[in-house]
mmCIF file of C-alpha atoms in Angstrom:
data_model
loop_
_atom_site.group_PDB
_atom_site.id
_atom_site.type_symbol
_atom_site.label_atom_id
_atom_site.label_comp_id
_atom_site.label_asym_id
_atom_site.label_seq_id
_atom_site.Cartn_x
_atom_site.Cartn_y
_atom_site.Cartn_z
ATOM 1 C CA MET F 1 -104.902 67.452 179.520
ATOM 2 C CA PHE F 2 -104.639 67.599 183.314
ATOM 3 C CA GLN F 3 -107.315 66.120 185.505
ATOM 4 C CA TYR F 4 -108.956 68.659 187.793
ATOM 5 C CA TYR F 5 -110.423 68.291 191.239
ATOM 6 C CA ASP F 6 -113.314 70.357 192.494
ATOM 7 C CA GLY F 7 -111.900 71.305 195.872
ATOM 8 C CA GLY F 8 -115.009 72.946 197.195
ATOM 9 C CA GLU F 9 -115.310 76.393 198.681
ATOM 10 C CA LYS F 10 -112.045 76.293 200.621
ATOM 11 C CA TYR F 11 -109.666 75.159 197.838
ATOM 12 C CA GLY F 12 -111.528 75.704 194.609
ATOM 13 C CA ARG F 13 -110.959 73.832 191.366
ATOM 14 C CA HIS F 14 -107.321 72.781 190.932
ATOM 15 C CA PRO F 15 -105.269 70.493 188.667
ATOM 16 C CA SER F 16 -103.990 67.141 189.851
ATOM 17 C CA HIS F 17 -100.847 65.265 188.876
ATOM 18 C CA SER F 18 -102.845 63.143 186.396
ATOM 19 C CA LEU F 19 -102.220 63.829 182.745
ATOM 20 C CA GLY F 20 -104.181 62.327 179.878
ATOM 21 C CA LEU F 21 -102.655 62.515 176.410
ATOM 22 C CA PRO F 22 -103.487 60.870 173.097
ATOM 23 C CA ALA F 23 -101.028 58.177 171.987
ATOM 24 C CA ARG F 24 -99.543 60.528 169.370
ATOM 25 C CA ASP F 25 -98.621 63.093 172.030
ATOM 26 C CA LEU F 26 -97.232 60.366 174.287
ATOM 27 C CA ALA F 27 -95.077 59.269 171.341
ATOM 28 C CA ARG F 28 -93.789 62.817 170.929
ATOM 29 C CA VAL F 29 -92.633 62.870 174.556
ATOM 30 C CA ALA F 30 -90.918 59.479 174.184
ATOM 31 C CA TYR F 31 -89.380 60.522 170.841
ATOM 32 C CA CYS F 32 -87.843 63.555 172.528
ATOM 33 C CA MET F 33 -86.505 61.377 175.354
ATOM 34 C CA VAL F 34 -85.045 58.724 173.021
ATOM 35 C CA ARG F 35 -83.234 61.576 171.231
ATOM 36 C CA GLY F 36 -81.537 62.649 174.464
ATOM 37 C CA GLY F 37 -84.068 65.378 175.215
ATOM 38 C CA ARG F 38 -83.820 67.066 171.828
ATOM 39 C CA TRP F 39 -86.694 68.123 169.601
ATOM 40 C CA LYS F 40 -85.317 69.041 166.200
ATOM 41 C CA GLU F 41 -82.478 71.475 167.021
ATOM 42 C CA ARG F 42 -83.689 72.412 170.518
ATOM 43 C CA GLN F 43 -82.712 70.825 173.816
ATOM 44 C CA VAL F 44 -86.135 70.796 175.523
ATOM 45 C CA VAL F 45 -85.357 68.263 178.274
ATOM 46 C CA PRO F 46 -81.910 68.499 179.871
ATOM 47 C CA LYS F 47 -79.675 65.692 178.635
ATOM 48 C CA TRP F 48 -78.454 65.050 182.190
ATOM 49 C CA PHE F 49 -82.053 64.325 183.184
ATOM 50 C CA VAL F 50 -82.599 61.880 180.320
ATOM 51 C CA ASP F 51 -79.327 60.153 181.220
ATOM 52 C CA GLU F 52 -80.294 59.928 184.895
ATOM 53 C CA THR F 53 -83.618 58.272 184.043
ATOM 54 C CA GLY F 54 -81.596 55.230 182.933
ATOM 55 C CA ALA F 55 -80.632 54.263 186.497
ATOM 56 C CA PRO F 56 -82.361 54.105 189.880
ATOM 57 C CA THR F 57 -82.454 57.463 191.654
ATOM 58 C CA HIS F 58 -81.725 55.950 195.061
ATOM 59 C CA SER F 59 -79.858 53.147 196.803
ATOM 60 C CA VAL F 60 -82.951 51.476 198.286
ATOM 61 C CA LYS F 61 -82.957 47.694 197.910
ATOM 62 C CA GLY F 62 -85.943 45.375 198.193
ATOM 63 C CA LEU F 63 -89.583 46.063 197.463
ATOM 64 C CA GLU F 64 -91.041 49.554 197.408
ATOM 65 C CA MET F 65 -94.116 50.150 199.511
ATOM 66 C CA ARG F 66 -96.942 51.015 197.105
ATOM 67 C CA PHE F 67 -96.756 48.441 194.312
ATOM 68 C CA LYS F 68 -94.408 45.952 196.018
ATOM 69 C CA LEU F 69 -91.994 46.053 193.069
ATOM 70 C CA ASN F 70 -88.206 46.056 193.043
ATOM 71 C CA ALA F 71 -87.323 49.525 194.345
ATOM 72 C CA GLU F 72 -84.428 49.659 191.872
ATOM 73 C CA SER F 73 -86.933 49.710 189.015
ATOM 74 C CA PHE F 74 -87.869 53.372 189.634
ATOM 75 C CA SER F 75 -86.110 56.485 188.355
ATOM 76 C CA HIS F 76 -87.316 60.102 188.130
ATOM 77 C CA ALA F 77 -90.990 59.104 187.628
ATOM 78 C CA TRP F 78 -89.978 56.559 184.978
ATOM 79 C CA GLU F 79 -89.814 52.827 185.526
ATOM 80 C CA LEU F 80 -86.884 50.623 184.534
ATOM 81 C CA PRO F 81 -88.769 47.477 183.488
ATOM 82 C CA ALA F 82 -85.672 45.352 182.815
ATOM 83 C CA ARG F 83 -84.955 45.479 186.568
ATOM 84 C CA LEU F 84 -88.206 43.729 187.481
ATOM 85 C CA THR F 85 -87.572 40.216 188.717
ATOM 86 C CA GLY F 86 -91.022 38.655 188.843
ATOM 87 C CA GLU F 87 -92.609 40.679 191.643
ATOM 88 C CA ASN F 88 -96.411 40.590 191.345
ATOM 89 C CA GLY F 89 -96.028 38.702 188.073
ATOM 90 C CA ARG F 90 -94.059 41.552 186.467
ATOM 91 C CA SER F 91 -90.778 40.527 184.874
ATOM 92 C CA GLY F 92 -88.226 42.454 182.856
ATOM 93 C CA GLU F 93 -86.961 39.371 181.050
ATOM 94 C CA GLY F 94 -86.272 40.117 177.378
ATOM 95 C CA ILE F 95 -86.429 43.894 177.825
ATOM 96 C CA PRO F 96 -83.201 45.862 177.195
ATOM 97 C CA MET F 97 -81.602 47.406 180.294
ATOM 98 C CA ASP F 98 -81.882 50.942 178.900
ATOM 99 C CA ALA F 99 -85.677 50.739 178.458
ATOM 100 C CA ARG F 100 -87.794 53.212 180.379
ATOM 101 C CA ASN F 101 -91.558 53.169 180.640
ATOM 102 C CA LYS F 102 -94.358 54.896 182.434
ATOM 103 C CA PRO F 103 -97.510 52.802 182.783
ATOM 104 C CA GLY F 104 -100.714 54.649 183.505
ATOM 105 C CA SER F 105 -104.300 54.042 184.376
ATOM 106 C CA GLY F 106 -106.583 52.532 181.789
ATOM 107 C CA GLY F 107 -103.748 50.704 180.060
ATOM 108 C CA GLN F 108 -102.011 53.895 178.944
ATOM 109 C CA THR F 109 -98.276 53.481 178.580
ATOM 110 C CA ILE F 110 -95.317 55.376 177.219
ATOM 111 C CA ALA F 111 -91.911 53.780 176.735
ATOM 112 C CA PHE F 112 -88.615 54.426 175.020
ATOM 113 C CA VAL F 113 -85.568 52.239 174.398
ATOM 114 C CA PRO F 114 -82.527 54.239 173.233
ATOM 115 C CA SER F 115 -80.484 51.170 172.173
ATOM 116 C CA LEU F 116 -83.255 50.147 169.776
ATOM 117 C CA ASP F 117 -84.229 53.699 168.752
ATOM 118 C CA LEU F 118 -87.710 52.604 169.799
ATOM 119 C CA VAL F 119 -90.742 54.509 171.054
ATOM 120 C CA VAL F 120 -93.830 52.613 172.232
ATOM 121 C CA THR F 121 -97.147 54.078 173.343
ATOM 122 C CA ARG F 122 -100.608 52.756 174.002
ATOM 123 C CA GLN F 123 -103.837 54.515 174.881
ATOM 124 C CA THR F 124 -106.755 52.181 175.572
ATOM 125 C CA GLY F 125 -109.253 54.157 177.592
ATOM 126 C CA SER F 126 -110.434 51.147 179.549
ATOM 127 C CA SER F 127 -109.682 49.641 182.912
ATOM 128 C CA GLY F 128 -108.349 46.219 183.768
ATOM 129 C CA GLU F 129 -105.142 44.375 184.425
ATOM 130 C CA TRP F 130 -102.623 45.415 181.791
ATOM 131 C CA GLN F 131 -99.417 43.537 181.115
ATOM 132 C CA TYR F 132 -97.227 46.567 180.498
ATOM 133 C CA GLU F 133 -93.925 44.692 180.363
ATOM 134 C CA GLU F 134 -95.299 42.074 177.969
ATOM 135 C CA PHE F 135 -96.440 44.811 175.599
ATOM 136 C CA LEU F 136 -92.957 46.385 175.672
ATOM 137 C CA ARG F 137 -91.194 42.999 175.518
ATOM 138 C CA ARG F 138 -93.070 42.096 172.315
ATOM 139 C CA ALA F 139 -92.304 45.452 170.694
ATOM 140 C CA CYS F 140 -88.594 45.042 171.536
ATOM 141 C CA ALA F 141 -88.601 41.464 170.230
ATOM 142 C CA ILE F 142 -90.010 42.596 166.872
ATOM 143 C CA VAL F 143 -87.327 45.274 166.491
ATOM 144 C CA LEU F 144 -84.586 42.826 167.471
ATOM 145 C CA GLU F 145 -85.911 40.144 165.096
ATOM 146 C CA ARG F 146 -86.010 42.562 162.188
ATOM 147 C CA ALA F 147 -82.465 43.721 162.933
ATOM 148 C CA LYS F 148 -81.054 40.231 162.418
ATOM 149 C CA PRO F 149 -79.082 39.751 159.194
#
């Protein structure tokens, strides 16, 4: 699950922050989050934490330093894609404000949208430029289209 680094004689082998999960396991995490942190009858993620992931965790305005994206689109290691305004070609247009996602390397993504009771995951295993918001936007559009009377 976790990526390991061989740290040599001084540090030894140790896990990194990288986590690789199959799409089904990613979906389980998102399912728990979309249910307010509950798995069946157990509260496994504090509800306050799930609630806080729906808003920026800071008051920083402008672009953040690493990816040059709207700083207000980050919250507790989740991204708030609806807050993207076209930076680096990434736009949150058409994505509900309560959507959260976590894009990863190789096209991996995990997302949940409480207002749509929607969980979206993708595991590709390849590199390249991935349009994470477009993938989520299309999934949301399908749910919204099917909800019309």
